[in-house]
Coordinates of C-alpha atoms in Angstrom, one line a residue:
M1 CA 149.0 140.5 149.7
F2 CA 145.1 141.7 148.4
C3 CA 144.8 144.6 150.9
L4 CA 143.2 147.0 148.4
A5 CA 140.5 147.7 149.8
P6 CA 141.3 152.0 150.1
L7 CA 141.3 151.8 145.9
R8 CA 137.5 150.5 146.7
L9 CA 138.0 148.0 144.2
F10 CA 136.0 145.0 146.6
T11 CA 132.4 144.5 147.4
T12 CA 131.3 142.9 150.1
G13 CA 127.4 141.1 149.3
E14 CA 126.2 138.1 151.2
K15 CA 124.1 135.9 149.0
N16 CA 122.1 133.0 148.5
D17 CA 124.0 129.8 146.3
S18 CA 121.4 128.1 144.7
R19 CA 123.6 125.6 143.0
T20 CA 124.9 124.5 146.2
K21 CA 122.3 125.9 149.2
E22 CA 125.3 128.0 150.8
K23 CA 126.0 131.5 151.9
I24 CA 128.6 132.4 150.0
V25 CA 131.2 135.9 150.9
Q26 CA 131.0 137.2 146.9
K27 CA 134.3 140.0 147.3
P28 CA 134.6 140.7 143.5
F29 CA 138.0 141.9 142.3
Y30 CA 135.2 145.1 140.1
Q31 CA 132.6 146.3 141.9
A32 CA 129.3 146.9 139.5
G33 CA 129.9 148.5 135.7
A34 CA 133.0 149.2 137.0
K35 CA 135.4 149.7 133.9
F36 CA 139.2 147.1 134.1
T37 CA 142.3 149.3 136.3
K38 CA 145.5 149.1 135.5
V39 CA 145.8 148.8 139.1
M40 CA 144.4 145.8 139.7
A41 CA 146.4 144.4 136.8
V42 CA 149.3 144.7 138.2
L43 CA 148.6 144.3 141.6
L44 CA 146.5 141.2 140.6
L45 CA 146.4 139.7 137.3
G46 CA 150.6 139.2 137.2
V47 CA 150.0 139.1 133.1
S48 CA 151.6 141.6 131.3
Q49 CA 149.8 145.3 130.9
G50 CA 151.0 148.3 128.5
W51 CA 149.6 151.3 130.2
A52 CA 146.9 150.6 127.7
E53 CA 146.3 147.1 127.4
T54 CA 146.5 144.0 129.0
V55 CA 147.4 140.9 127.6
V56 CA 146.4 137.6 128.8
R57 CA 149.3 134.6 128.9
D58 CA 150.2 131.2 130.7
P59 CA 153.6 132.3 132.6
L60 CA 154.5 128.7 131.7
G61 CA 154.6 129.5 128.2
P62 CA 151.7 128.6 125.6
R63 CA 151.9 124.6 125.7
P64 CA 148.8 122.5 123.6
I65 CA 145.7 122.7 124.9
A66 CA 145.0 119.4 126.2
E67 CA 142.3 117.1 125.9
S68 CA 142.1 116.7 129.3
Y69 CA 141.3 120.9 129.8
F70 CA 137.7 120.0 128.4
S71 CA 135.7 118.2 131.0
L72 CA 131.7 118.4 132.1
N73 CA 129.5 118.6 135.3
V74 CA 126.9 116.4 134.7
R75 CA 124.4 115.3 137.6
W76 CA 122.8 113.1 136.1
G77 CA 125.4 110.9 134.6
A78 CA 124.5 108.0 135.7
T79 CA 121.7 107.5 135.0
T80 CA 120.7 109.4 132.4
P81 CA 119.4 108.1 128.8
Y82 CA 120.8 111.5 127.2
W83 CA 123.8 110.8 128.1
P84 CA 126.1 114.0 127.3
P85 CA 126.6 113.2 123.0
V86 CA 129.6 115.6 123.0
R87 CA 133.5 115.2 123.3
F88 CA 134.4 115.2 126.5
H89 CA 137.8 114.2 128.7
S90 CA 136.8 114.4 132.4
W91 CA 133.2 113.7 134.4
R92 CA 132.7 115.1 138.1
V93 CA 131.0 112.6 139.8
I94 CA 129.7 115.2 142.9
T95 CA 125.5 114.2 143.5
G96 CA 124.1 113.5 147.1
E97 CA 123.3 109.7 145.9
T98 CA 127.4 109.7 145.4
S99 CA 128.2 112.0 148.3
W100 CA 129.6 110.0 152.0
Y101 CA 126.5 110.6 153.7
S102 CA 124.2 108.1 151.4
L103 CA 127.8 106.0 151.1
E104 CA 127.4 105.8 154.2
P105 CA 124.3 106.2 156.1
V106 CA 124.2 104.5 158.7
K107 CA 127.6 104.3 160.2
G108 CA 129.7 101.2 159.2
M109 CA 126.6 100.4 156.4
W110 CA 127.1 100.1 153.1
Q111 CA 125.6 101.3 149.9
F112 CA 127.6 101.8 146.9
L113 CA 125.0 100.8 144.6
A114 CA 125.1 104.3 142.8
L115 CA 128.6 105.2 143.2
D116 CA 128.5 102.2 141.5
R117 CA 127.1 102.9 138.0
A118 CA 128.3 106.3 137.4
V119 CA 131.7 104.5 137.5
D120 CA 130.2 101.9 135.2
R121 CA 128.4 104.8 133.7
A122 CA 131.9 106.3 132.6
E123 CA 133.6 102.9 131.4
N124 CA 131.9 102.3 129.3
K125 CA 131.4 105.9 128.0
Q126 CA 135.3 106.1 128.1
V127 CA 135.4 109.3 130.3
E128 CA 138.0 109.8 133.5
V129 CA 135.9 110.3 136.5
L130 CA 136.9 113.1 138.9
Y131 CA 135.4 112.3 142.2
T132 CA 134.3 114.2 144.8
L133 CA 134.7 113.8 149.0
G134 CA 133.8 114.7 151.8
Y135 CA 129.9 116.4 153.1
P136 CA 129.4 113.6 155.6
A137 CA 126.4 112.3 157.9
K138 CA 125.4 113.5 160.4
W139 CA 125.8 110.2 163.0
A140 CA 129.8 111.2 161.4
T141 CA 129.8 115.3 161.8
D142 CA 130.3 117.6 164.7
P143 CA 127.3 116.8 167.0
K144 CA 127.2 120.7 167.7
L145 CA 127.0 120.8 164.1
V146 CA 124.4 118.9 163.6
S147 CA 121.6 121.8 163.9
V148 CA 123.1 122.8 160.8
W149 CA 123.9 120.0 158.6
N150 CA 123.0 120.2 154.9
P151 CA 123.2 118.8 151.8
G152 CA 125.1 121.0 150.3
I153 CA 127.1 122.0 153.2
A154 CA 130.8 121.4 153.8
L155 CA 131.2 119.9 157.8
P156 CA 133.8 119.1 159.5
P157 CA 133.4 114.3 160.7
S158 CA 133.8 114.2 164.4
D159 CA 136.1 111.7 164.4
M160 CA 138.7 110.9 161.5
A161 CA 139.5 107.4 161.3
D162 CA 135.7 107.5 160.4
W163 CA 136.8 109.8 157.6
E164 CA 140.2 107.5 156.8
E165 CA 137.7 104.3 156.5
Y166 CA 135.2 106.6 154.3
V167 CA 137.8 107.0 152.0
R168 CA 139.5 103.7 152.6
R169 CA 136.2 102.6 151.4
V170 CA 135.9 104.3 148.2
A171 CA 139.7 104.0 147.3
E172 CA 139.5 99.9 147.5
R173 CA 136.7 99.6 145.9
Y174 CA 137.6 102.1 143.1
K175 CA 141.4 100.9 142.3
G176 CA 142.5 102.1 139.2
R177 CA 138.9 103.4 138.3
I178 CA 139.2 106.1 139.6
K179 CA 142.2 108.2 139.2
Y180 CA 141.2 111.8 140.6
Y181 CA 139.6 112.6 143.9
E182 CA 139.0 116.2 144.7
L183 CA 139.3 116.4 148.4
M184 CA 135.9 118.2 149.6
N185 CA 133.2 121.1 147.7
E186 CA 133.2 124.1 148.8
P187 CA 134.0 124.3 152.5
H188 CA 134.4 127.6 155.1
F189 CA 137.3 127.7 156.5
S190 CA 137.8 129.6 160.7
E191 CA 140.2 131.2 160.0
V192 CA 138.8 133.4 156.4
D193 CA 135.4 132.8 157.0
R194 CA 133.9 133.4 160.7
P195 CA 132.2 137.2 161.0
Y196 CA 129.1 134.5 158.7
S197 CA 129.3 130.8 158.8
K198 CA 127.7 129.1 162.0
V199 CA 129.8 125.9 160.2
D200 CA 133.2 125.7 163.1
F201 CA 135.9 124.1 160.9
P202 CA 139.1 125.0 161.1
V203 CA 142.1 124.7 158.6
A204 CA 144.2 122.6 160.1
T205 CA 141.8 120.1 160.0
M206 CA 141.6 120.6 156.5
V207 CA 144.8 120.2 156.2
E208 CA 144.2 116.8 158.6
M209 CA 142.1 115.5 156.0
A210 CA 144.1 116.1 153.3
R211 CA 146.8 114.7 154.8
I212 CA 144.8 111.4 156.0
A213 CA 143.3 110.8 152.7
S214 CA 146.4 111.8 150.3
R215 CA 148.4 108.3 152.5
V216 CA 145.3 106.4 151.8
I217 CA 145.3 106.1 148.3
K218 CA 148.0 106.9 147.3
Q219 CA 148.7 103.6 149.2
I220 CA 146.0 101.5 147.2
D221 CA 145.9 103.4 144.3
P222 CA 150.3 104.9 144.2
E223 CA 148.6 106.1 140.1
A224 CA 145.8 107.9 141.3
K225 CA 145.8 112.1 142.8
L226 CA 144.2 113.7 145.3
V227 CA 142.5 117.6 143.8
S228 CA 142.3 119.3 147.0
M229 CA 138.9 121.4 148.1
S230 CA 137.1 124.0 146.2
P231 CA 136.9 126.7 147.0
S232 CA 133.9 129.8 145.6
G233 CA 133.6 132.7 146.9
R234 CA 135.8 135.0 143.8
L235 CA 138.5 136.8 146.7
N236 CA 137.5 135.2 149.9
G237 CA 138.0 131.8 148.2
V238 CA 141.7 132.8 147.4
R239 CA 142.0 133.4 151.1
R240 CA 140.5 130.2 151.3
V241 CA 143.0 128.0 149.3
D242 CA 146.0 131.0 151.3
A243 CA 145.2 129.2 154.4
F244 CA 145.1 125.5 154.1
L245 CA 149.0 125.8 152.0
K246 CA 150.4 128.2 154.7
A247 CA 149.0 124.8 156.8
G248 CA 150.8 123.0 155.6
G249 CA 148.1 121.1 152.8
G250 CA 149.7 122.0 149.3
Q251 CA 152.5 118.8 150.0
Y252 CA 149.1 116.6 150.4
I253 CA 147.8 117.7 147.5
D254 CA 148.2 116.7 143.5
A255 CA 147.2 120.3 141.6
V256 CA 144.7 123.1 142.8
S257 CA 140.9 122.7 142.8
F258 CA 139.0 126.4 142.0
H259 CA 135.0 127.4 141.4
F260 CA 135.7 129.9 139.3
Y261 CA 132.6 132.1 139.4
S262 CA 133.1 135.7 137.7
E263 CA 131.0 138.4 136.8
S264 CA 132.5 138.0 133.5
P265 CA 134.5 135.6 131.5
E266 CA 136.7 138.2 131.2
H267 CA 137.1 138.1 135.1
I268 CA 138.7 134.9 134.9
P269 CA 142.0 135.4 134.3
E270 CA 142.3 138.1 137.1
L271 CA 141.8 134.9 139.9
V272 CA 144.2 132.3 138.2
S273 CA 147.0 134.9 138.3
A274 CA 145.8 135.7 142.1
L275 CA 145.4 131.6 142.5
R276 CA 149.0 131.7 141.4
K277 CA 150.2 134.7 143.6
V278 CA 149.4 132.4 146.5
L279 CA 151.1 129.4 145.2
A280 CA 154.3 130.6 145.3
S281 CA 153.8 132.6 148.2
N282 CA 153.9 129.1 149.4
G283 CA 156.7 127.7 147.9
Q284 CA 153.9 125.8 145.6
S285 CA 154.0 126.4 141.9
R286 CA 154.7 123.1 140.5
L287 CA 150.9 122.3 141.6
D288 CA 148.5 123.2 138.5
I289 CA 145.2 125.5 138.8
W290 CA 142.2 123.2 138.2
N291 CA 138.7 124.8 137.6
T292 CA 135.9 122.3 138.5
E293 CA 133.0 124.3 138.4
S294 CA 132.1 127.4 136.2
G295 CA 129.2 128.8 134.9
F296 CA 126.6 131.3 134.4
Y297 CA 122.5 131.6 134.0
I298 CA 121.5 131.3 131.0
A299 CA 117.8 131.7 129.6
G300 CA 115.0 128.9 128.2
P301 CA 111.8 127.4 129.0
D302 CA 112.7 125.6 131.5
K303 CA 114.8 128.0 133.6
P304 CA 112.7 130.2 135.8
H305 CA 114.0 133.5 136.9
G306 CA 112.2 134.1 140.2
V307 CA 111.1 132.1 142.9
G308 CA 111.6 128.5 141.9
G309 CA 114.2 129.6 139.3
I310 CA 117.1 131.7 139.2
P311 CA 117.3 133.9 141.6
K312 CA 116.1 137.7 140.8
N313 CA 119.3 139.3 141.8
E314 CA 121.4 137.4 138.7
T315 CA 122.1 137.8 135.9
L316 CA 120.5 135.8 133.2
Y317 CA 121.5 135.8 129.5
T318 CA 120.0 135.1 126.9
P319 CA 120.9 131.9 125.2
E320 CA 122.6 134.0 122.0
Q321 CA 124.6 135.2 125.2
G322 CA 125.0 132.5 126.5
G323 CA 126.7 130.5 124.2
A324 CA 129.3 133.7 124.2
M325 CA 129.8 133.7 127.4
V326 CA 130.5 129.9 127.7
A327 CA 133.1 130.0 124.6
R328 CA 135.4 133.1 126.1
A329 CA 135.1 131.4 129.7
L330 CA 136.8 128.2 127.4
T331 CA 139.3 130.7 125.4
L332 CA 140.1 133.1 128.0
G333 CA 140.8 129.8 131.1
A334 CA 142.8 128.0 128.9
A335 CA 144.8 131.4 128.2
A336 CA 146.0 132.3 131.6
G337 CA 146.8 128.5 132.0
L338 CA 143.7 126.4 134.2
R339 CA 144.6 122.9 133.0
R340 CA 141.1 121.7 133.1
F341 CA 137.6 123.5 132.5
Y342 CA 135.1 120.9 133.7
W343 CA 131.3 123.1 132.6
Y344 CA 128.8 123.4 135.3
S345 CA 126.9 122.0 134.2
W346 CA 125.6 120.0 131.3
D347 CA 122.0 118.8 132.7
I348 CA 121.5 121.2 135.3
P349 CA 118.6 123.2 134.0
S350 CA 119.5 126.9 135.2
M351 CA 123.0 126.8 133.8
A352 CA 122.6 124.4 131.8
L353 CA 123.8 123.5 127.7
T354 CA 120.8 121.8 127.6
E355 CA 116.7 121.4 128.1
G356 CA 115.2 118.9 129.1
K357 CA 117.9 118.0 131.5
G358 CA 120.3 116.6 129.1
K359 CA 117.3 115.7 126.6
V360 CA 118.2 119.2 123.3
I361 CA 121.7 120.5 123.8
A362 CA 121.0 124.4 123.8
P363 CA 122.9 127.0 121.7
A364 CA 125.4 127.3 125.1
G365 CA 125.5 123.1 124.2
N366 CA 126.5 124.3 120.6
A367 CA 128.8 127.3 121.2
Y368 CA 130.8 124.7 123.9
I369 CA 131.1 121.5 120.8
K370 CA 132.8 124.7 118.8
T371 CA 134.6 126.2 120.7
G372 CA 136.1 122.3 122.4
R373 CA 136.9 122.1 118.0
W374 CA 138.6 125.4 117.8
L375 CA 140.6 124.9 120.8
R376 CA 141.8 121.1 121.0
G377 CA 145.4 120.7 120.3
A378 CA 145.4 125.4 119.2
T379 CA 148.2 126.8 121.5
I380 CA 146.7 129.9 122.2
N381 CA 149.6 132.7 122.6
E382 CA 147.7 135.5 124.3
C383 CA 144.6 137.6 124.4
R384 CA 144.4 140.5 124.1
T385 CA 142.2 144.0 125.0
A386 CA 143.0 147.9 124.8
D387 CA 140.3 148.6 125.1
D388 CA 138.9 146.1 128.1
K389 CA 136.0 145.9 124.6
L390 CA 138.0 144.4 121.8
W391 CA 139.6 141.5 123.0
I392 CA 141.5 139.6 120.0
C393 CA 143.6 136.1 120.5
T394 CA 146.1 134.9 118.6
L395 CA 146.3 130.6 118.5
N396 CA 148.8 128.4 116.5
R397 CA 148.6 124.4 115.0
G398 CA 151.9 124.5 113.3
T399 CA 153.0 127.0 111.4
R400 CA 149.3 127.9 110.6
Q401 CA 147.6 131.4 112.8
A402 CA 144.0 132.4 113.4
H403 CA 142.7 135.4 116.3
L404 CA 140.0 134.9 118.2
V405 CA 138.3 138.2 118.0
W406 CA 135.1 139.7 120.5
N407 CA 133.5 143.0 121.6
T408 CA 132.2 143.0 125.0
S409 CA 130.1 146.2 124.4
G410 CA 127.9 145.4 121.6
A411 CA 128.2 145.2 117.6
R412 CA 131.0 147.3 116.2
N413 CA 132.4 147.8 113.0
W414 CA 136.5 146.3 113.0
M415 CA 138.9 146.6 110.3
A416 CA 140.8 143.0 110.3
P417 CA 144.8 144.4 110.6
A418 CA 146.3 143.5 106.8
Q419 CA 148.7 141.4 108.0
W420 CA 146.5 138.9 108.9
R421 CA 145.2 137.3 105.2
A422 CA 142.4 137.2 106.4
R423 CA 140.7 135.1 104.7
Q424 CA 137.1 133.8 106.1
Y425 CA 136.0 133.9 109.2
E426 CA 133.6 131.4 111.9
T427 CA 131.2 131.9 114.0
L428 CA 129.8 129.2 117.0
L429 CA 126.4 129.0 115.6
S430 CA 127.0 128.9 111.8
G431 CA 129.9 128.4 109.7
M432 CA 132.0 129.9 107.4
A433 CA 132.1 133.5 105.3
N434 CA 134.4 134.8 103.5
V435 CA 135.6 138.4 104.5
D436 CA 135.6 141.0 102.1
Q437 CA 137.8 142.7 100.4
S438 CA 138.1 145.6 102.2
G439 CA 138.7 144.2 105.6
R440 CA 136.1 145.1 107.8
I441 CA 134.2 142.5 110.2
R442 CA 131.6 143.4 112.5
V443 CA 132.3 142.1 116.1
D444 CA 129.7 141.3 119.2
E445 CA 129.7 139.9 122.1
T446 CA 130.3 136.0 120.0
P447 CA 133.6 135.1 119.4
L448 CA 134.6 134.7 115.7
L449 CA 137.4 132.3 114.4
I450 CA 139.2 134.3 111.6
V451 CA 142.1 132.6 109.2
S452 CA 143.8 133.0 106.6
D453 CA 142.9 130.1 104.5
D454 CA 140.6 127.9 103.6
L455 CA 141.6 124.8 105.2
A456 CA 138.7 123.4 108.4
W457 CA 140.5 124.5 111.3
G458 CA 140.4 121.9 114.3
T459 CA 138.5 118.7 114.5
P460 CA 134.9 117.8 116.1

């Protein structure tokens, strides 16, 4: 389906992902610095494509962006004194303390204190929980894999009876309190990853895990939902989803989870479209796509670049650039039809929206807040670019219309179309300003919201 190697549209390189401490193979949709191509748009994006422009639209039609779209990864949420003072719907609970290997460190010995604290905190703060299953203890995995066991590596259980008991214990304890379960975080499959992975994890094993989890969870709590495992790795991640669905996994899940890490926010719609093609080819177009992790490395006082911090081979954005990346990613994800977007993360230093593990909101965190105000409840009709630099997104709230505009290649003077009747614009990190009579506006990498009246756009 994605045989594009002769066109040299992909590069392959193995790196250590410091977020998960696992080896991943990246096959980006772009070579470094390469521009978007018409061939890529036609074969992968599935978007409306003119000869000289790219248009991103939800293929199911525009709809108001739901409250649930704005969700977070909060690493220390169960115990932090700095709970996020921002509006978000769902908390993805995935920590060492709440994983299977900590809940059942010895077979039959259960300790739920950490997960109890997390679920209690979520209820107290009135946010929904997405709980990530998986990550067995050494005793519960294949003895041949114990040598590669690591808290951040997804391994299959050696006995499905142990997996079933784990899922049952969790579902019974949190019936009516945990609404969504994610099957596993970033697994590799033998059929896709054998050339470089040390883990023998057949996709049929993951399908069986999904079958058991779905049956047990639905028996105990019919209102609860099971979300698929969440692959990373860009094109290889898409291949993992394809392998899972081809093996029959789609019948056991209620949504597809994926980690949309990309070189820039403007690449996210490509991955969404590639996943939609995989869903359609496997008869699973009914499934919504959830982004359960996305983020970028953003500079700050507790985010060193190099040894012990952010890898030197990774792009490190300034605080202001980081805010721009947040706003563009959330906007383009919604425009492409993602139903949920769990930002990674609120408090983990290397990619956080805050400083001091949540103590101080950084510019990227303020950008998250303002973008939520701009988008929540609005409808994105489309996002469009004619040169892969200047992007224009058209938003509606009832009969009112606004536009988000940014330029990926730096600052430029730009004339708002006369039919917009542009009156004011708002930046991510400051307030409203009037558009002068000429209609000329200076735009750069940071989105501007342009309106034709003096009314506030959205609510906090």
